[in-house]
Coordinates of C-alpha atoms and ligand atoms in Angstrom, one line a residue:
X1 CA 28.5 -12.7 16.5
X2 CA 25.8 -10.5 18.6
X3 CA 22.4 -11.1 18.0
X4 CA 20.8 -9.5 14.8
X5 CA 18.7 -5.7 16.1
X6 CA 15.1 -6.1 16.7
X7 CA 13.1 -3.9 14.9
X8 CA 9.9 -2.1 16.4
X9 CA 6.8 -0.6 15.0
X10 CA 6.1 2.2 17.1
X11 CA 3.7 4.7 15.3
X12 CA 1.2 5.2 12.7
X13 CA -0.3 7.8 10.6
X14 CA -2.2 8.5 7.6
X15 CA -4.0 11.5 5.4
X16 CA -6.7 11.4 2.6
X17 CA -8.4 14.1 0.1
X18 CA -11.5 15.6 1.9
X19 CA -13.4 15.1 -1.2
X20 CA -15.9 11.9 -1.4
X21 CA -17.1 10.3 -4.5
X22 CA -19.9 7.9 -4.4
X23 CA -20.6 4.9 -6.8
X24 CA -23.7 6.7 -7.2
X25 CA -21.8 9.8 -8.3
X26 CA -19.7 7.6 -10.8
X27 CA -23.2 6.1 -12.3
X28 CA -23.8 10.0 -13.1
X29 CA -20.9 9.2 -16.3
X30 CA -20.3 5.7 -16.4
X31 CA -22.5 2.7 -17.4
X32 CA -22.2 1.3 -14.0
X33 CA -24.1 0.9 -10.6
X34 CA -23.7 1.0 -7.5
X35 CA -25.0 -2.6 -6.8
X36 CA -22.2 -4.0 -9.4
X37 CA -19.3 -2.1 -7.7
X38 CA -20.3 -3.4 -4.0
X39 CA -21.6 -6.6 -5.0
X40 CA -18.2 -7.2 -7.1
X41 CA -15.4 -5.4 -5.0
X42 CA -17.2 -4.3 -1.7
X43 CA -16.3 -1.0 -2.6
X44 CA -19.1 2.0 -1.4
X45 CA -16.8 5.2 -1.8
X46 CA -13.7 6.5 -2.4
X47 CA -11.7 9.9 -1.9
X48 CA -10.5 11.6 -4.9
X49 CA -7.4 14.4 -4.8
X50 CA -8.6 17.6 -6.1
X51 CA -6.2 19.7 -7.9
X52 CA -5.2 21.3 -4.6
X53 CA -4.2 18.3 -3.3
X54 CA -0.7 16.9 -3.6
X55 CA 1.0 13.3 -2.9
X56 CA 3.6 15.3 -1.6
X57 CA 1.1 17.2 1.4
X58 CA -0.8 13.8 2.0
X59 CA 2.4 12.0 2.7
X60 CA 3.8 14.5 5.0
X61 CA 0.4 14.5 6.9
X62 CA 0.7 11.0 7.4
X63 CA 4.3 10.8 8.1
X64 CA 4.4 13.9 10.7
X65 CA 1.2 11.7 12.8
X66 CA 3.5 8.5 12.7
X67 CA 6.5 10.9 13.8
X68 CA 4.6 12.6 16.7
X69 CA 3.1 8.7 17.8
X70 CA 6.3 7.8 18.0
X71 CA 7.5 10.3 19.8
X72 CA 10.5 11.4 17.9
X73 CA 11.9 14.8 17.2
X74 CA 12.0 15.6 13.3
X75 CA 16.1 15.7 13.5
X76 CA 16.3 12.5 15.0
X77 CA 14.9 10.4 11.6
X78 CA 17.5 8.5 9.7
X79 CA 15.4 7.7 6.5
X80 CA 12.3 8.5 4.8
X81 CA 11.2 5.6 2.2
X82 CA 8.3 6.7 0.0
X83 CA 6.8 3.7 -1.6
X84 CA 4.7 5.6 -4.6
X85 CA 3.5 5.0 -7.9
X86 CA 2.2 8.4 -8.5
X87 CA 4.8 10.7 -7.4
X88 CA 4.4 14.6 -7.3
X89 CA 8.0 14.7 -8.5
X90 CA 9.2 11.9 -11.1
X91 CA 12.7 12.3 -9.2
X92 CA 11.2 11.5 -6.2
X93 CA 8.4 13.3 -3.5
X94 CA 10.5 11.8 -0.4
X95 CA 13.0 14.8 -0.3
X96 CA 9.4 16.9 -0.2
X97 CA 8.4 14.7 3.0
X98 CA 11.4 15.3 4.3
X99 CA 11.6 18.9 4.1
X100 CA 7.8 19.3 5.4
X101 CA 9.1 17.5 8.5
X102 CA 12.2 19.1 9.0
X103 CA 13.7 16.1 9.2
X104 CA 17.2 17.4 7.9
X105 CA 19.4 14.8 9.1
X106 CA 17.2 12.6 7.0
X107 CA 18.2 10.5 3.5
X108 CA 14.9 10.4 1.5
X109 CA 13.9 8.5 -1.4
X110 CA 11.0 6.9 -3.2
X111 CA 11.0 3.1 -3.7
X112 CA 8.4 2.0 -6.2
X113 CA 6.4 -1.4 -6.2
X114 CA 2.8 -0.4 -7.1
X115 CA 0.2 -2.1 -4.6
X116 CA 3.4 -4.3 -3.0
X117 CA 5.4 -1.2 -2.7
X118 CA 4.2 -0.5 1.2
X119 CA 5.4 -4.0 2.4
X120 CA 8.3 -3.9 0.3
X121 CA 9.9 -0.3 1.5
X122 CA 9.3 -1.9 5.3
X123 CA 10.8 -4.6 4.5
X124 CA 14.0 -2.7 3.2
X125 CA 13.4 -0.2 5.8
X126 CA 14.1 -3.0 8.5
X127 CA 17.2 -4.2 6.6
X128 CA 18.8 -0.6 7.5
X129 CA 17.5 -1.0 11.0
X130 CA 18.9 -4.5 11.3
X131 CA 22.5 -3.8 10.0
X132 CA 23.1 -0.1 12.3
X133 CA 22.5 1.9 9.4
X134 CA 20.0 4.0 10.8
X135 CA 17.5 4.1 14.1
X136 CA 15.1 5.6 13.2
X137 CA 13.1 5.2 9.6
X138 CA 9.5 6.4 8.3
X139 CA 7.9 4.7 5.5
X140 CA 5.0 6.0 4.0
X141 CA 2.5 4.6 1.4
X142 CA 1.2 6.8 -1.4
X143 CA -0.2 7.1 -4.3
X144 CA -3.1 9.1 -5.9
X145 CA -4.1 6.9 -9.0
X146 CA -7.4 9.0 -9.5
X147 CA -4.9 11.0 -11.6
X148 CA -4.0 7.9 -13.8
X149 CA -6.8 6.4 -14.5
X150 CA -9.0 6.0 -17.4
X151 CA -12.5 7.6 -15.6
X152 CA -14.1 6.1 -18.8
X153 CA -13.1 2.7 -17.9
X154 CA -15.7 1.6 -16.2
X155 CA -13.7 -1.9 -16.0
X156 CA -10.8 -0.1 -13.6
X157 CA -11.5 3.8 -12.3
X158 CA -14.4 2.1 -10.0
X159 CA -12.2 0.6 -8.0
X160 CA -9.3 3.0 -7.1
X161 CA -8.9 5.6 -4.6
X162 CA -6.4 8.1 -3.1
X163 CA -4.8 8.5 0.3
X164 CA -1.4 8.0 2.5
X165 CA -0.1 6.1 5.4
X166 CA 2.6 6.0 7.4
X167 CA 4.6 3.7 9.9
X168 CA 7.9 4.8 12.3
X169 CA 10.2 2.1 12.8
X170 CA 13.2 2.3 15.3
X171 CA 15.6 0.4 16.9
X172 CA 13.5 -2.5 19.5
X173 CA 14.6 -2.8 22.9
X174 CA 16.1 -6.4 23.8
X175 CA 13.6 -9.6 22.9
X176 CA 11.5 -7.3 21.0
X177 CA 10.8 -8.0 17.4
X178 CA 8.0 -6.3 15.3
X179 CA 9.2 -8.0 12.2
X180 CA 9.2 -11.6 12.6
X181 CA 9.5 -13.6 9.0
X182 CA 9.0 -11.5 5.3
X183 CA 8.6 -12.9 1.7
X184 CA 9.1 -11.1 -1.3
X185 CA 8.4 -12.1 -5.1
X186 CA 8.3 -10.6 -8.2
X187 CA 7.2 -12.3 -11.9
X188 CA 7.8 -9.5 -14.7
X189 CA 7.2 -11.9 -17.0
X190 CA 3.5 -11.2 -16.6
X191 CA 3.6 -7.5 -16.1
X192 CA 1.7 -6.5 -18.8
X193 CA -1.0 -7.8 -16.4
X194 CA -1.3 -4.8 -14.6
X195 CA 0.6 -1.6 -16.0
X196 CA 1.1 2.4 -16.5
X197 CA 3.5 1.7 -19.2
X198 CA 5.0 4.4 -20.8
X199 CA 3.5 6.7 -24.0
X200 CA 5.8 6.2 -27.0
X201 CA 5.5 9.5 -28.4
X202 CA 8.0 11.5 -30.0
X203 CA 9.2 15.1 -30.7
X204 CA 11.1 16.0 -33.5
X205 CA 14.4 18.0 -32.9
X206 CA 15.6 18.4 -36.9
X207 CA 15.6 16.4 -39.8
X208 CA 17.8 13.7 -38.8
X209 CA 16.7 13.4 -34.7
X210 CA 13.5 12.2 -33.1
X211 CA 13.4 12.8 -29.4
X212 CA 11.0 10.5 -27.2
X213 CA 8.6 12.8 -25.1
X214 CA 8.0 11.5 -21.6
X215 CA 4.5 10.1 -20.5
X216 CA 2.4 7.4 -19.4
X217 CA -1.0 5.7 -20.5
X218 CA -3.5 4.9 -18.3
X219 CA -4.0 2.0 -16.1
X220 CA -4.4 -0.8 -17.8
X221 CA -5.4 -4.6 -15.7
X222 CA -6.8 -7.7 -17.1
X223 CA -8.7 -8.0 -13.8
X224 CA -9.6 -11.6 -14.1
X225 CA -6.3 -12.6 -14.0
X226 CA -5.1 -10.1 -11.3
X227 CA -7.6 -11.8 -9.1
X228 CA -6.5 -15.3 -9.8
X229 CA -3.2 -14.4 -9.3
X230 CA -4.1 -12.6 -5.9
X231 CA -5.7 -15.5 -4.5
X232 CA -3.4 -18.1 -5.4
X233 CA -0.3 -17.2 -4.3
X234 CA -1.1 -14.8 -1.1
X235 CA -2.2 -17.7 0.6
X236 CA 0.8 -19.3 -0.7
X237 CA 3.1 -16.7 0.6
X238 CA 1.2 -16.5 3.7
X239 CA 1.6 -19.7 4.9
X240 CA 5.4 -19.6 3.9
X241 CA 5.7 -16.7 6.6
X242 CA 3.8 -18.2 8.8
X243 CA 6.0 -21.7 9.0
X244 CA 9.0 -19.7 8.6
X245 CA 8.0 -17.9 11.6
X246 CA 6.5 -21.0 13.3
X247 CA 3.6 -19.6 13.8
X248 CA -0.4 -21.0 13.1
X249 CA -2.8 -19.3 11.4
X250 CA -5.1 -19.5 15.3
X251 CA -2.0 -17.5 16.9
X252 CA -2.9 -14.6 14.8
X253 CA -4.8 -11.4 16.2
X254 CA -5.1 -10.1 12.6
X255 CA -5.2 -10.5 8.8
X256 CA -4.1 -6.9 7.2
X257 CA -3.8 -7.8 3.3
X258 CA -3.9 -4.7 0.5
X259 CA -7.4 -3.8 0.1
X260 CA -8.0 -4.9 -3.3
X261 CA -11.1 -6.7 -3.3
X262 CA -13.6 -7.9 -0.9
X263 CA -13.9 -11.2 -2.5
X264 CA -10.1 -11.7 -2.6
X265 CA -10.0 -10.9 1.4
X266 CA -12.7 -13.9 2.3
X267 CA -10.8 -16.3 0.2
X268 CA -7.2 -15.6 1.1
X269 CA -9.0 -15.4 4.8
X270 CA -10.7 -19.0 4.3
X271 CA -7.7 -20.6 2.7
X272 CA -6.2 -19.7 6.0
X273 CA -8.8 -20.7 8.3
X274 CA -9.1 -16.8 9.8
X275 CA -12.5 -15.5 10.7
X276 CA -13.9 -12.7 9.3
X277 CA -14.1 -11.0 12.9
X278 CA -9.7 -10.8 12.3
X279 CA -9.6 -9.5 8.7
X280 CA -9.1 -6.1 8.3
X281 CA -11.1 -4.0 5.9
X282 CA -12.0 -0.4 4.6
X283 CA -12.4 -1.4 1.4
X284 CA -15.9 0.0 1.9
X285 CA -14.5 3.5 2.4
X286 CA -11.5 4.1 0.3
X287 CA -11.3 1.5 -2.7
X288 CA -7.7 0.6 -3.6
X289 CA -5.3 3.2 -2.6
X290 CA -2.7 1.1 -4.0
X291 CA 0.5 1.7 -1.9
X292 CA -1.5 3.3 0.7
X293 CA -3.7 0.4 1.7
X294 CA -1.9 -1.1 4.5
X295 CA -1.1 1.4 6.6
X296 CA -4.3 3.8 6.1
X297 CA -5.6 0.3 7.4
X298 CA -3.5 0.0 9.8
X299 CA -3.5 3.3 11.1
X300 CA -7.1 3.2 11.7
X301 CA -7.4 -0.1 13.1
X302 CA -4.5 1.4 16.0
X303 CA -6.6 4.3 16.4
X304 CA -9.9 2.2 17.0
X305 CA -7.5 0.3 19.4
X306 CA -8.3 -2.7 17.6
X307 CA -4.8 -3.7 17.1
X308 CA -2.4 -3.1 20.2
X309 CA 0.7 -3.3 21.8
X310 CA 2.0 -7.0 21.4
X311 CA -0.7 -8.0 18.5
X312 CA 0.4 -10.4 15.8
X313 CA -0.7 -9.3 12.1
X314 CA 0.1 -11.3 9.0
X315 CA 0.1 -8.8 6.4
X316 CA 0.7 -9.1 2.3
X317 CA 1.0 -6.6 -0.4
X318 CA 0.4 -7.9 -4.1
X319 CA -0.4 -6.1 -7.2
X320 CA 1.5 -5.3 -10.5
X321 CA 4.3 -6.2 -11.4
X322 CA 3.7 -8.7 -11.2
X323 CA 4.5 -8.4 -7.3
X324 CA 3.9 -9.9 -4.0
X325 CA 4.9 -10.2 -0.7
X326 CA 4.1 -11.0 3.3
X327 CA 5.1 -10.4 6.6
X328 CA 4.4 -11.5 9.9
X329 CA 4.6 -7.9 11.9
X330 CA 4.4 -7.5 16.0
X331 CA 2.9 -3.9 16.7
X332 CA 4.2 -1.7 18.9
X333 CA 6.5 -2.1 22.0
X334 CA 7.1 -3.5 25.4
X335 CA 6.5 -1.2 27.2
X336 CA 3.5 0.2 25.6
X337 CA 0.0 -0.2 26.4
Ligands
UT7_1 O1 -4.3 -3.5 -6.6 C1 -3.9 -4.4 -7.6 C2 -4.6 -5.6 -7.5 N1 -5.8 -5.6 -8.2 C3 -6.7 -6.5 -8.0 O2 -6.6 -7.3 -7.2 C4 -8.0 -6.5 -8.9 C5 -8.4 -8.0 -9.1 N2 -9.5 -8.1 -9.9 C6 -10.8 -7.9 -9.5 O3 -10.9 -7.4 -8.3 C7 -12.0 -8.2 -10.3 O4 -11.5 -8.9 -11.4 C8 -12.7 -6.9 -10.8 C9 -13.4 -6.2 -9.7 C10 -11.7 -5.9 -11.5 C11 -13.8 -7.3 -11.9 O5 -14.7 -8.3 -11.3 P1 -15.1 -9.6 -12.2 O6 -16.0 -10.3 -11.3 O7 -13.8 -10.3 -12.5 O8 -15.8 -8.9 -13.4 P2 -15.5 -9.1 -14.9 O9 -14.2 -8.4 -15.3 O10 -15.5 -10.6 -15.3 O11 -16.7 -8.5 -15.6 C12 -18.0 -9.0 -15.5 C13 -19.0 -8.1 -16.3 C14 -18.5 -7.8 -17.7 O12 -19.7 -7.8 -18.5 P3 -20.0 -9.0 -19.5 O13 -18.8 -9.1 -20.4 O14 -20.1 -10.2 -18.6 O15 -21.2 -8.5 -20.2 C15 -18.0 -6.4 -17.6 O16 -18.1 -5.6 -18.8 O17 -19.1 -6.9 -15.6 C16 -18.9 -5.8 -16.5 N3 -18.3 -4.7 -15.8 C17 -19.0 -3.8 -15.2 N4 -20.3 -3.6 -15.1 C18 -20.7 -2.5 -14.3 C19 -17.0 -4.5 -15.6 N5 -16.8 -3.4 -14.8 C20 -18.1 -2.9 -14.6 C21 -18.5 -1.8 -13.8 N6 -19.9 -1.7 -13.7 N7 -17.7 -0.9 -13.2

């Protein structure tokens, strides 16, 4: 049997609405405060799509940065996933990205796991890589919730935000692997946790038929328990990567977990025994971008040249679904600086 294809992650990218919003600015409608929102979440600011703006155009931005970083030609990609809540297109914004790239020899769809939906689509992206069903794959994180959100909820708009990111995975040379161990979980039975569930509305067609119309409410989150969940079972699936992997928690260069909450990073970070100097945040800066936390992160850790070539990063998505997930990632290449 030959050896299983090593996957490697080889560029980044990642694109957010120009226009900032303040928790000052959300004080000037809500009954909140800044102090609560920083002191509670670490949150300072967030970018918020205009009407102009599209999940659609912020994806392709992101994806076309990861493309160029990788150095690939627009006809050599394989796959695009889009992992997205919040699509432009309810049957999918991938074939958009796609077609903003040029990447025609390209199969493009959207994969949807709310705030895990990042880690998941890598993780599915590598299974294509592994078995020779493609070479090349982009996935790209998404979503612009500032359009589903309740902005009178003081309870959940504070703490959401928009933007894209992107990764390029392709075929690793030999003893290269940028995907060492992965974990992935789902409990529905406590969806209701976290949800845009659907509208039941109806429309009536005649006398004797009742049509449902299409629609979602709001986000809905019973925060509390959110936050329990978060930080009892990402350290749970942490540590399962890590051993899996046989790898300690002191071999890591960095902790890159979906930027929920301040709070939640210092005590998955502790119950792992990582300093604070190796967890990643911008929590400060863009609030939860749901599936585009880790790799907006990501991207702008690469660019600070924080994390290089060779660097180890445990990462974990988690959110509704109930979802979770981790993975122990190698950046970059060989041959790379
Ligand atoms: O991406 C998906 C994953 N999502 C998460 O991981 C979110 C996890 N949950 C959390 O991060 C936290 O639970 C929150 C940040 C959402 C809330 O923090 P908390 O410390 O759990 O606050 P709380 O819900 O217990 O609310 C405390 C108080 C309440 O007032 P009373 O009942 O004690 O009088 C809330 O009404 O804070 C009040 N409150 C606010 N006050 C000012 C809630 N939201 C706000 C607000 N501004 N925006």
């Amino acid at each position: 049997m030959s050896a299983a294809v090593g996957i490697a992650l080889t560029g980044s990218g990642a694109a957010t609405p120009a226009r900032v919003v303040t928790n000052d600015e959300l004080s000037l409608w809500l009954d909140t405060s800044d102090a609560w929102i920083r002191s509670r979440t670490g949150i300072a600011e967030r970018r918020i799509a205009t009407v102009e703006d599209s999940l659609e155009s912020l994806s392709s931005q992101a994806a076309q940065q990861a493309l160029e970083r990788a150095g690939w030609r627009p006809d050599q990609v394989d796959l695009i996933l889009l992992a997205t809540s919040s699509p432009d297109d309810l049957f999918g914004s991938a074939p958009a990205v796609q077609a903003a790239l040029g990447a025609n020899n390209a199969v493009a769809f959207d994969l949807t796991a709310a705030c895990s939906g990042f880690l998941f689509a890598l993780i599915t992206a590598a299974q294509y890589i592994r078995s020779g069903t493609c070479q090349r794959v982009l996935v790209v994180g998404a979503d612009l919730l500032s359009r589903w959100v309740d902005w009178q909820d003081r309870r959940t708009c504070v703490l959401f935000g928009d933007g894209a990111g992107a990764v390029a995975m392709e075929v690793a040379p030999e003893g290269w692997d940028g995907l060492l161990t992965m974990v992935m979980r789902t409990d529905g039975r406590r969806r209701s946790c976290l949800a845009m569930a659907r509208q039941a509305t109806s429309q009536v067609l005649h006398d004797q038929l009742q049509a449902g119309l299409g629609g979602f409410r709001p986000i809905s989150m019973d925060g509390q328990e959110v936050y329990k969940f978060a930080v009892q079972q990402v350290p749970l699936v942490l540590t399962q990567a890590l051993k899996q992997a046989g790898i300690t928690a002191e071999q890591l260069d960095w902790l890159l977990l979906h930027q929920a909450n301040e709070r939640i990073l210092a005590s998955v970070a502790q119950r792992l025994g990582i300093p604070a100097a190796k967890v990643l945040s911008n929590l400060e800066n863009y609030g939860n971008t749901s599936a585009a936390t880790i790799p907006l992160m990501l991207h702008e850790a690469v660019m600070a040249q924080r994390i290089r070539s060779g660097h180890l990063i445990a990462s974990s998505g988690f959110g509704a679904g109930l979802s979770w997930g981790a993975a122990l990632l190698r950046w970059g290449r060989p041959d790379a600086p």
